[in-house]
Amino acid sequence: MILRDASEADLPAIVAIYNSIIPGRMVTADLTPVTVDSRRTWFAAHQVRERPLWVLEDPAGTIAAWASFDTFYPRAAYDGTAMLAIYVAETHRRQGHGRRLLDAAISRGPALGLHTLLGYIFGHNAPSLALFDSHGFSRWGYLPRVAVLDGVARDLIIVGRRLTP
């Protein structure tokens, strides 16, 4: 597996992975698929060292998973904090790819100028909560019933981890 910065040529695969996750109502609050064109501005925002977009590519050249570092809050005092999102293609799940991306984010985060990583995870997404918990993230916030997915109110858990003292 090769971990690298995403290129614009990767955007269709990134969008396909994202869209494949929407129907499960476990990972994202988007309710309808997004388009490659609608994600171009988002992609451009991740072409800076401090907020990268990474892809994990398998030996065949297929994008197996991706991770993005998003701005937590647009004020200078929060520049060292980023929200981490990890998405794994259905065909590549349960192979440790999410763990690989999370390990890389933790180890490389300080070189990106980050001292803190956050994850926003639905309360019913036990696998993601367990993954972040296994990597030393703690539950820092609980927002009850803030999302409605197909008529069901869902909680949002904010997990966090300091990368540097």
mmCIF file with all atom_site columns, C-alpha atoms in Angstrom:
data_model
loop_
_atom_site.group_PDB
_atom_site.id
_atom_site.type_symbol
_atom_site.label_atom_id
_atom_site.label_alt_id
_atom_site.label_comp_id
_atom_site.label_asym_id
_atom_site.label_entity_id
_atom_site.label_seq_id
_atom_site.pdbx_PDB_ins_code
_atom_site.Cartn_x
_atom_site.Cartn_y
_atom_site.Cartn_z
_atom_site.occupancy
_atom_site.B_iso_or_equiv
_atom_site.pdbx_formal_charge
_atom_site.auth_seq_id
_atom_site.auth_comp_id
_atom_site.auth_asym_id
_atom_site.auth_atom_id
_atom_site.pdbx_PDB_model_num
ATOM 1   C CA . MET A 1 1   ? 0.000   0.000  0.000   1.00 0.00 ? 1   MET A CA 1
ATOM 2   C CA . ILE A 1 2   ? 1.222   3.472  -0.875  1.00 0.00 ? 2   ILE A CA 1
ATOM 3   C CA . LEU A 1 3   ? 0.185   6.499  1.174   1.00 0.00 ? 3   LEU A CA 1
ATOM 4   C CA . ARG A 1 4   ? 0.488   9.723  -0.798  1.00 0.00 ? 4   ARG A CA 1
ATOM 5   C CA . ASP A 1 5   ? -0.988  13.160 -1.285  1.00 0.00 ? 5   ASP A CA 1
ATOM 6   C CA . ALA A 1 6   ? -4.079  13.065 -3.473  1.00 0.00 ? 6   ALA A CA 1
ATOM 7   C CA . SER A 1 7   ? -3.877  14.412 -6.995  1.00 0.00 ? 7   SER A CA 1
ATOM 8   C CA . GLU A 1 8   ? -6.736  15.875 -8.957  1.00 0.00 ? 8   GLU A CA 1
ATOM 9   C CA . ALA A 1 9   ? -6.841  12.638 -10.968 1.00 0.00 ? 9   ALA A CA 1
ATOM 10  C CA . ASP A 1 10  ? -7.825  10.868 -7.712  1.00 0.00 ? 10  ASP A CA 1
ATOM 11  C CA . LEU A 1 11  ? -10.909 13.013 -7.165  1.00 0.00 ? 11  LEU A CA 1
ATOM 12  C CA . PRO A 1 12  ? -13.365 10.690 -8.966  1.00 0.00 ? 12  PRO A CA 1
ATOM 13  C CA . ALA A 1 13  ? -12.230 7.739  -6.830  1.00 0.00 ? 13  ALA A CA 1
ATOM 14  C CA . ILE A 1 14  ? -12.392 9.848  -3.657  1.00 0.00 ? 14  ILE A CA 1
ATOM 15  C CA . VAL A 1 15  ? -15.935 10.942 -4.515  1.00 0.00 ? 15  VAL A CA 1
ATOM 16  C CA . ALA A 1 16  ? -16.955 7.367  -5.388  1.00 0.00 ? 16  ALA A CA 1
ATOM 17  C CA . ILE A 1 17  ? -15.762 6.097  -1.999  1.00 0.00 ? 17  ILE A CA 1
ATOM 18  C CA . TYR A 1 18  ? -17.556 8.948  -0.235  1.00 0.00 ? 18  TYR A CA 1
ATOM 19  C CA . ASN A 1 19  ? -20.795 8.384  -2.156  1.00 0.00 ? 19  ASN A CA 1
ATOM 20  C CA . SER A 1 20  ? -20.692 4.640  -1.432  1.00 0.00 ? 20  SER A CA 1
ATOM 21  C CA . ILE A 1 21  ? -20.802 5.414  2.283   1.00 0.00 ? 21  ILE A CA 1
ATOM 22  C CA . ILE A 1 22  ? -23.776 7.796  2.231   1.00 0.00 ? 22  ILE A CA 1
ATOM 23  C CA . PRO A 1 23  ? -26.554 5.145  2.034   1.00 0.00 ? 23  PRO A CA 1
ATOM 24  C CA . GLY A 1 24  ? -25.298 3.384  5.188   1.00 0.00 ? 24  GLY A CA 1
ATOM 25  C CA . ARG A 1 25  ? -26.102 6.455  7.307   1.00 0.00 ? 25  ARG A CA 1
ATOM 26  C CA . MET A 1 26  ? -23.188 5.651  9.629   1.00 0.00 ? 26  MET A CA 1
ATOM 27  C CA . VAL A 1 27  ? -20.392 7.990  8.598   1.00 0.00 ? 27  VAL A CA 1
ATOM 28  C CA . THR A 1 28  ? -21.557 11.205 6.960   1.00 0.00 ? 28  THR A CA 1
ATOM 29  C CA . ALA A 1 29  ? -24.416 13.639 7.384   1.00 0.00 ? 29  ALA A CA 1
ATOM 30  C CA . ASP A 1 30  ? -24.757 14.022 3.616   1.00 0.00 ? 30  ASP A CA 1
ATOM 31  C CA . LEU A 1 31  ? -27.984 12.383 2.532   1.00 0.00 ? 31  LEU A CA 1
ATOM 32  C CA . THR A 1 32  ? -27.499 12.458 -1.244  1.00 0.00 ? 32  THR A CA 1
ATOM 33  C CA . PRO A 1 33  ? -24.462 11.757 -3.412  1.00 0.00 ? 33  PRO A CA 1
ATOM 34  C CA . VAL A 1 34  ? -22.006 14.539 -4.201  1.00 0.00 ? 34  VAL A CA 1
ATOM 35  C CA . THR A 1 35  ? -20.470 15.222 -7.596  1.00 0.00 ? 35  THR A CA 1
ATOM 36  C CA . VAL A 1 36  ? -16.849 15.541 -8.583  1.00 0.00 ? 36  VAL A CA 1
ATOM 37  C CA . ASP A 1 37  ? -17.523 19.138 -9.661  1.00 0.00 ? 37  ASP A CA 1
ATOM 38  C CA . SER A 1 38  ? -19.088 19.986 -6.294  1.00 0.00 ? 38  SER A CA 1
ATOM 39  C CA . ARG A 1 39  ? -15.951 18.742 -4.511  1.00 0.00 ? 39  ARG A CA 1
ATOM 40  C CA . ARG A 1 40  ? -13.394 20.711 -6.538  1.00 0.00 ? 40  ARG A CA 1
ATOM 41  C CA . THR A 1 41  ? -13.321 23.671 -4.123  1.00 0.00 ? 41  THR A CA 1
ATOM 42  C CA . TRP A 1 42  ? -12.970 21.265 -1.181  1.00 0.00 ? 42  TRP A CA 1
ATOM 43  C CA . PHE A 1 43  ? -10.152 19.475 -3.022  1.00 0.00 ? 43  PHE A CA 1
ATOM 44  C CA . ALA A 1 44  ? -8.368  22.772 -3.716  1.00 0.00 ? 44  ALA A CA 1
ATOM 45  C CA . ALA A 1 45  ? -8.552  23.675 -0.013  1.00 0.00 ? 45  ALA A CA 1
ATOM 46  C CA . HIS A 1 46  ? -6.567  20.484 0.714   1.00 0.00 ? 46  HIS A CA 1
ATOM 47  C CA . GLN A 1 47  ? -3.649  21.385 -1.518  1.00 0.00 ? 47  GLN A CA 1
ATOM 48  C CA . VAL A 1 48  ? -1.803  23.050 1.345   1.00 0.00 ? 48  VAL A CA 1
ATOM 49  C CA . ARG A 1 49  ? 0.717   21.373 3.632   1.00 0.00 ? 49  ARG A CA 1
ATOM 50  C CA . GLU A 1 50  ? -1.303  22.038 6.790   1.00 0.00 ? 50  GLU A CA 1
ATOM 51  C CA . ARG A 1 51  ? -4.562  20.468 5.545   1.00 0.00 ? 51  ARG A CA 1
ATOM 52  C CA . PRO A 1 52  ? -3.641  17.589 3.236   1.00 0.00 ? 52  PRO A CA 1
ATOM 53  C CA . LEU A 1 53  ? -5.804  15.049 1.525   1.00 0.00 ? 53  LEU A CA 1
ATOM 54  C CA . TRP A 1 54  ? -4.157  11.627 1.464   1.00 0.00 ? 54  TRP A CA 1
ATOM 55  C CA . VAL A 1 55  ? -4.996  8.520  -0.510  1.00 0.00 ? 55  VAL A CA 1
ATOM 56  C CA . LEU A 1 56  ? -4.003  4.961  0.236   1.00 0.00 ? 56  LEU A CA 1
ATOM 57  C CA . GLU A 1 57  ? -3.343  3.175  -3.043  1.00 0.00 ? 57  GLU A CA 1
ATOM 58  C CA . ASP A 1 58  ? -3.209  -0.597 -3.417  1.00 0.00 ? 58  ASP A CA 1
ATOM 59  C CA . PRO A 1 59  ? -0.596  -2.381 -5.577  1.00 0.00 ? 59  PRO A CA 1
ATOM 60  C CA . ALA A 1 60  ? -2.995  -2.377 -8.551  1.00 0.00 ? 60  ALA A CA 1
ATOM 61  C CA . GLY A 1 61  ? -3.235  1.418  -8.399  1.00 0.00 ? 61  GLY A CA 1
ATOM 62  C CA . THR A 1 62  ? -6.751  1.457  -6.932  1.00 0.00 ? 62  THR A CA 1
ATOM 63  C CA . ILE A 1 63  ? -7.570  4.028  -4.255  1.00 0.00 ? 63  ILE A CA 1
ATOM 64  C CA . ALA A 1 64  ? -8.472  1.893  -1.242  1.00 0.00 ? 64  ALA A CA 1
ATOM 65  C CA . ALA A 1 65  ? -9.062  4.680  1.277   1.00 0.00 ? 65  ALA A CA 1
ATOM 66  C CA . TRP A 1 66  ? -8.520  8.363  1.898   1.00 0.00 ? 66  TRP A CA 1
ATOM 67  C CA . ALA A 1 67  ? -8.130  10.813 4.751   1.00 0.00 ? 67  ALA A CA 1
ATOM 68  C CA . SER A 1 68  ? -8.609  14.561 4.959   1.00 0.00 ? 68  SER A CA 1
ATOM 69  C CA . PHE A 1 69  ? -7.559  17.127 7.513   1.00 0.00 ? 69  PHE A CA 1
ATOM 70  C CA . ASP A 1 70  ? -10.177 19.845 7.815   1.00 0.00 ? 70  ASP A CA 1
ATOM 71  C CA . THR A 1 71  ? -10.084 23.160 9.613   1.00 0.00 ? 71  THR A CA 1
ATOM 72  C CA . PHE A 1 72  ? -11.726 22.868 13.008  1.00 0.00 ? 72  PHE A CA 1
ATOM 73  C CA . TYR A 1 73  ? -12.543 26.570 13.384  1.00 0.00 ? 73  TYR A CA 1
ATOM 74  C CA . PRO A 1 74  ? -11.339 29.431 11.160  1.00 0.00 ? 74  PRO A CA 1
ATOM 75  C CA . ARG A 1 75  ? -9.577  31.484 13.816  1.00 0.00 ? 75  ARG A CA 1
ATOM 76  C CA . ALA A 1 76  ? -5.779  31.665 14.055  1.00 0.00 ? 76  ALA A CA 1
ATOM 77  C CA . ALA A 1 77  ? -5.617  30.299 17.601  1.00 0.00 ? 77  ALA A CA 1
ATOM 78  C CA . TYR A 1 78  ? -7.103  27.011 16.329  1.00 0.00 ? 78  TYR A CA 1
ATOM 79  C CA . ASP A 1 79  ? -4.684  26.531 13.414  1.00 0.00 ? 79  ASP A CA 1
ATOM 80  C CA . GLY A 1 80  ? -2.960  23.631 15.205  1.00 0.00 ? 80  GLY A CA 1
ATOM 81  C CA . THR A 1 81  ? -6.204  21.669 15.492  1.00 0.00 ? 81  THR A CA 1
ATOM 82  C CA . ALA A 1 82  ? -7.718  19.716 12.616  1.00 0.00 ? 82  ALA A CA 1
ATOM 83  C CA . MET A 1 83  ? -10.716 17.481 12.157  1.00 0.00 ? 83  MET A CA 1
ATOM 84  C CA . LEU A 1 84  ? -9.665  14.160 10.629  1.00 0.00 ? 84  LEU A CA 1
ATOM 85  C CA . ALA A 1 85  ? -11.976 12.252 8.293   1.00 0.00 ? 85  ALA A CA 1
ATOM 86  C CA . ILE A 1 86  ? -11.194 8.717  7.112   1.00 0.00 ? 86  ILE A CA 1
ATOM 87  C CA . TYR A 1 87  ? -13.095 6.823  4.418   1.00 0.00 ? 87  TYR A CA 1
ATOM 88  C CA . VAL A 1 88  ? -12.400 3.276  3.214   1.00 0.00 ? 88  VAL A CA 1
ATOM 89  C CA . ALA A 1 89  ? -13.735 1.742  -0.004  1.00 0.00 ? 89  ALA A CA 1
ATOM 90  C CA . GLU A 1 90  ? -16.190 -1.068 0.594   1.00 0.00 ? 90  GLU A CA 1
ATOM 91  C CA . THR A 1 91  ? -13.941 -3.528 -1.264  1.00 0.00 ? 91  THR A CA 1
ATOM 92  C CA . HIS A 1 92  ? -11.035 -2.691 1.049   1.00 0.00 ? 92  HIS A CA 1
ATOM 93  C CA . ARG A 1 93  ? -12.719 -2.643 4.451   1.00 0.00 ? 93  ARG A CA 1
ATOM 94  C CA . ARG A 1 94  ? -11.566 -4.770 7.377   1.00 0.00 ? 94  ARG A CA 1
ATOM 95  C CA . GLN A 1 95  ? -8.008  -4.857 6.047   1.00 0.00 ? 95  GLN A CA 1
ATOM 96  C CA . GLY A 1 96  ? -6.488  -2.314 8.448   1.00 0.00 ? 96  GLY A CA 1
ATOM 97  C CA . HIS A 1 97  ? -6.550  0.643  6.039   1.00 0.00 ? 97  HIS A CA 1
ATOM 98  C CA . GLY A 1 98  ? -8.397  2.947  8.424   1.00 0.00 ? 98  GLY A CA 1
ATOM 99  C CA . ARG A 1 99  ? -5.849  2.051  11.092  1.00 0.00 ? 99  ARG A CA 1
ATOM 100 C CA . ARG A 1 100 ? -2.972  2.793  8.672   1.00 0.00 ? 100 ARG A CA 1
ATOM 101 C CA . LEU A 1 101 ? -4.394  6.221  7.879   1.00 0.00 ? 101 LEU A CA 1
ATOM 102 C CA . LEU A 1 102 ? -5.017  7.014  11.529  1.00 0.00 ? 102 LEU A CA 1
ATOM 103 C CA . ASP A 1 103 ? -1.486  5.907  12.482  1.00 0.00 ? 103 ASP A CA 1
ATOM 104 C CA . ALA A 1 104 ? -0.049  8.138  9.749   1.00 0.00 ? 104 ALA A CA 1
ATOM 105 C CA . ALA A 1 105 ? -2.162  11.106 10.818  1.00 0.00 ? 105 ALA A CA 1
ATOM 106 C CA . ILE A 1 106 ? -0.973  10.775 14.411  1.00 0.00 ? 106 ILE A CA 1
ATOM 107 C CA . SER A 1 107 ? 2.696   10.330 13.524  1.00 0.00 ? 107 SER A CA 1
ATOM 108 C CA . ARG A 1 108 ? 2.821   12.967 10.770  1.00 0.00 ? 108 ARG A CA 1
ATOM 109 C CA . GLY A 1 109 ? 0.463   15.480 12.352  1.00 0.00 ? 109 GLY A CA 1
ATOM 110 C CA . PRO A 1 110 ? 3.118   17.496 14.202  1.00 0.00 ? 110 PRO A CA 1
ATOM 111 C CA . ALA A 1 111 ? 5.091   17.962 10.949  1.00 0.00 ? 111 ALA A CA 1
ATOM 112 C CA . LEU A 1 112 ? 1.897   19.479 9.515   1.00 0.00 ? 112 LEU A CA 1
ATOM 113 C CA . GLY A 1 113 ? 1.848   21.999 12.346  1.00 0.00 ? 113 GLY A CA 1
ATOM 114 C CA . LEU A 1 114 ? -0.862  20.125 14.238  1.00 0.00 ? 114 LEU A CA 1
ATOM 115 C CA . HIS A 1 115 ? -0.967  19.613 17.977  1.00 0.00 ? 115 HIS A CA 1
ATOM 116 C CA . THR A 1 116 ? -4.513  18.252 18.183  1.00 0.00 ? 116 THR A CA 1
ATOM 117 C CA . LEU A 1 117 ? -6.667  15.943 16.073  1.00 0.00 ? 117 LEU A CA 1
ATOM 118 C CA . LEU A 1 118 ? -10.434 15.690 16.333  1.00 0.00 ? 118 LEU A CA 1
ATOM 119 C CA . GLY A 1 119 ? -12.924 13.212 14.960  1.00 0.00 ? 119 GLY A CA 1
ATOM 120 C CA . TYR A 1 120 ? -16.644 13.831 14.554  1.00 0.00 ? 120 TYR A CA 1
ATOM 121 C CA . ILE A 1 121 ? -18.321 10.430 14.776  1.00 0.00 ? 121 ILE A CA 1
ATOM 122 C CA . PHE A 1 122 ? -21.985 9.480  14.969  1.00 0.00 ? 122 PHE A CA 1
ATOM 123 C CA . GLY A 1 123 ? -22.831 7.803  18.271  1.00 0.00 ? 123 GLY A CA 1
ATOM 124 C CA . HIS A 1 124 ? -24.163 4.715  16.468  1.00 0.00 ? 124 HIS A CA 1
ATOM 125 C CA . ASN A 1 125 ? -20.893 4.239  14.522  1.00 0.00 ? 125 ASN A CA 1
ATOM 126 C CA . ALA A 1 126 ? -19.322 1.774  16.953  1.00 0.00 ? 126 ALA A CA 1
ATOM 127 C CA . PRO A 1 127 ? -16.522 0.633  14.588  1.00 0.00 ? 127 PRO A CA 1
ATOM 128 C CA . SER A 1 128 ? -15.187 4.179  14.099  1.00 0.00 ? 128 SER A CA 1
ATOM 129 C CA . LEU A 1 129 ? -15.503 5.002  17.786  1.00 0.00 ? 129 LEU A CA 1
ATOM 130 C CA . ALA A 1 130 ? -13.549 1.821  18.604  1.00 0.00 ? 130 ALA A CA 1
ATOM 131 C CA . LEU A 1 131 ? -10.855 2.634  16.018  1.00 0.00 ? 131 LEU A CA 1
ATOM 132 C CA . PHE A 1 132 ? -10.233 6.113  17.401  1.00 0.00 ? 132 PHE A CA 1
ATOM 133 C CA . ASP A 1 133 ? -10.437 4.850  20.982  1.00 0.00 ? 133 ASP A CA 1
ATOM 134 C CA . SER A 1 134 ? -7.778  2.228  20.207  1.00 0.00 ? 134 SER A CA 1
ATOM 135 C CA . HIS A 1 135 ? -5.477  5.055  19.082  1.00 0.00 ? 135 HIS A CA 1
ATOM 136 C CA . GLY A 1 136 ? -5.706  7.059  22.278  1.00 0.00 ? 136 GLY A CA 1
ATOM 137 C CA . PHE A 1 137 ? -8.557  9.403  21.376  1.00 0.00 ? 137 PHE A CA 1
ATOM 138 C CA . SER A 1 138 ? -10.904 10.400 24.191  1.00 0.00 ? 138 SER A CA 1
ATOM 139 C CA . ARG A 1 139 ? -14.487 11.541 24.049  1.00 0.00 ? 139 ARG A CA 1
ATOM 140 C CA . TRP A 1 140 ? -14.362 15.320 24.333  1.00 0.00 ? 140 TRP A CA 1
ATOM 141 C CA . GLY A 1 141 ? -17.877 16.209 23.318  1.00 0.00 ? 141 GLY A CA 1
ATOM 142 C CA . TYR A 1 142 ? -21.364 14.810 23.083  1.00 0.00 ? 142 TYR A CA 1
ATOM 143 C CA . LEU A 1 143 ? -24.050 16.469 20.989  1.00 0.00 ? 143 LEU A CA 1
ATOM 144 C CA . PRO A 1 144 ? -27.298 14.564 21.497  1.00 0.00 ? 144 PRO A CA 1
ATOM 145 C CA . ARG A 1 145 ? -29.709 14.151 18.579  1.00 0.00 ? 145 ARG A CA 1
ATOM 146 C CA . VAL A 1 146 ? -28.134 16.881 16.426  1.00 0.00 ? 146 VAL A CA 1
ATOM 147 C CA . ALA A 1 147 ? -28.461 15.001 13.123  1.00 0.00 ? 147 ALA A CA 1
ATOM 148 C CA . VAL A 1 148 ? -31.565 13.471 11.589  1.00 0.00 ? 148 VAL A CA 1
ATOM 149 C CA . LEU A 1 149 ? -30.914 10.578 9.227   1.00 0.00 ? 149 LEU A CA 1
ATOM 150 C CA . ASP A 1 150 ? -34.021 9.176  7.535   1.00 0.00 ? 150 ASP A CA 1
ATOM 151 C CA . GLY A 1 151 ? -36.198 10.452 10.358  1.00 0.00 ? 151 GLY A CA 1
ATOM 152 C CA . VAL A 1 152 ? -33.959 9.076  13.126  1.00 0.00 ? 152 VAL A CA 1
ATOM 153 C CA . ALA A 1 153 ? -32.262 11.577 15.441  1.00 0.00 ? 153 ALA A CA 1
ATOM 154 C CA . ARG A 1 154 ? -28.590 10.726 15.893  1.00 0.00 ? 154 ARG A CA 1
ATOM 155 C CA . ASP A 1 155 ? -25.939 11.804 18.385  1.00 0.00 ? 155 ASP A CA 1
ATOM 156 C CA . LEU A 1 156 ? -22.560 13.195 17.412  1.00 0.00 ? 156 LEU A CA 1
ATOM 157 C CA . ILE A 1 157 ? -19.509 12.288 19.454  1.00 0.00 ? 157 ILE A CA 1
ATOM 158 C CA . ILE A 1 158 ? -16.414 14.490 19.233  1.00 0.00 ? 158 ILE A CA 1
ATOM 159 C CA . VAL A 1 159 ? -13.231 12.600 19.970  1.00 0.00 ? 159 VAL A CA 1
ATOM 160 C CA . GLY A 1 160 ? -9.847  14.235 20.386  1.00 0.00 ? 160 GLY A CA 1
ATOM 161 C CA . ARG A 1 161 ? -6.204  13.554 20.942  1.00 0.00 ? 161 ARG A CA 1
ATOM 162 C CA . ARG A 1 162 ? -3.260  15.826 21.642  1.00 0.00 ? 162 ARG A CA 1
ATOM 163 C CA . LEU A 1 163 ? -0.280  15.050 19.432  1.00 0.00 ? 163 LEU A CA 1
ATOM 164 C CA . THR A 1 164 ? 2.214   17.244 21.216  1.00 0.00 ? 164 THR A CA 1
ATOM 165 C CA . PRO A 1 165 ? 2.493   18.257 24.875  1.00 0.00 ? 165 PRO A CA 1
#
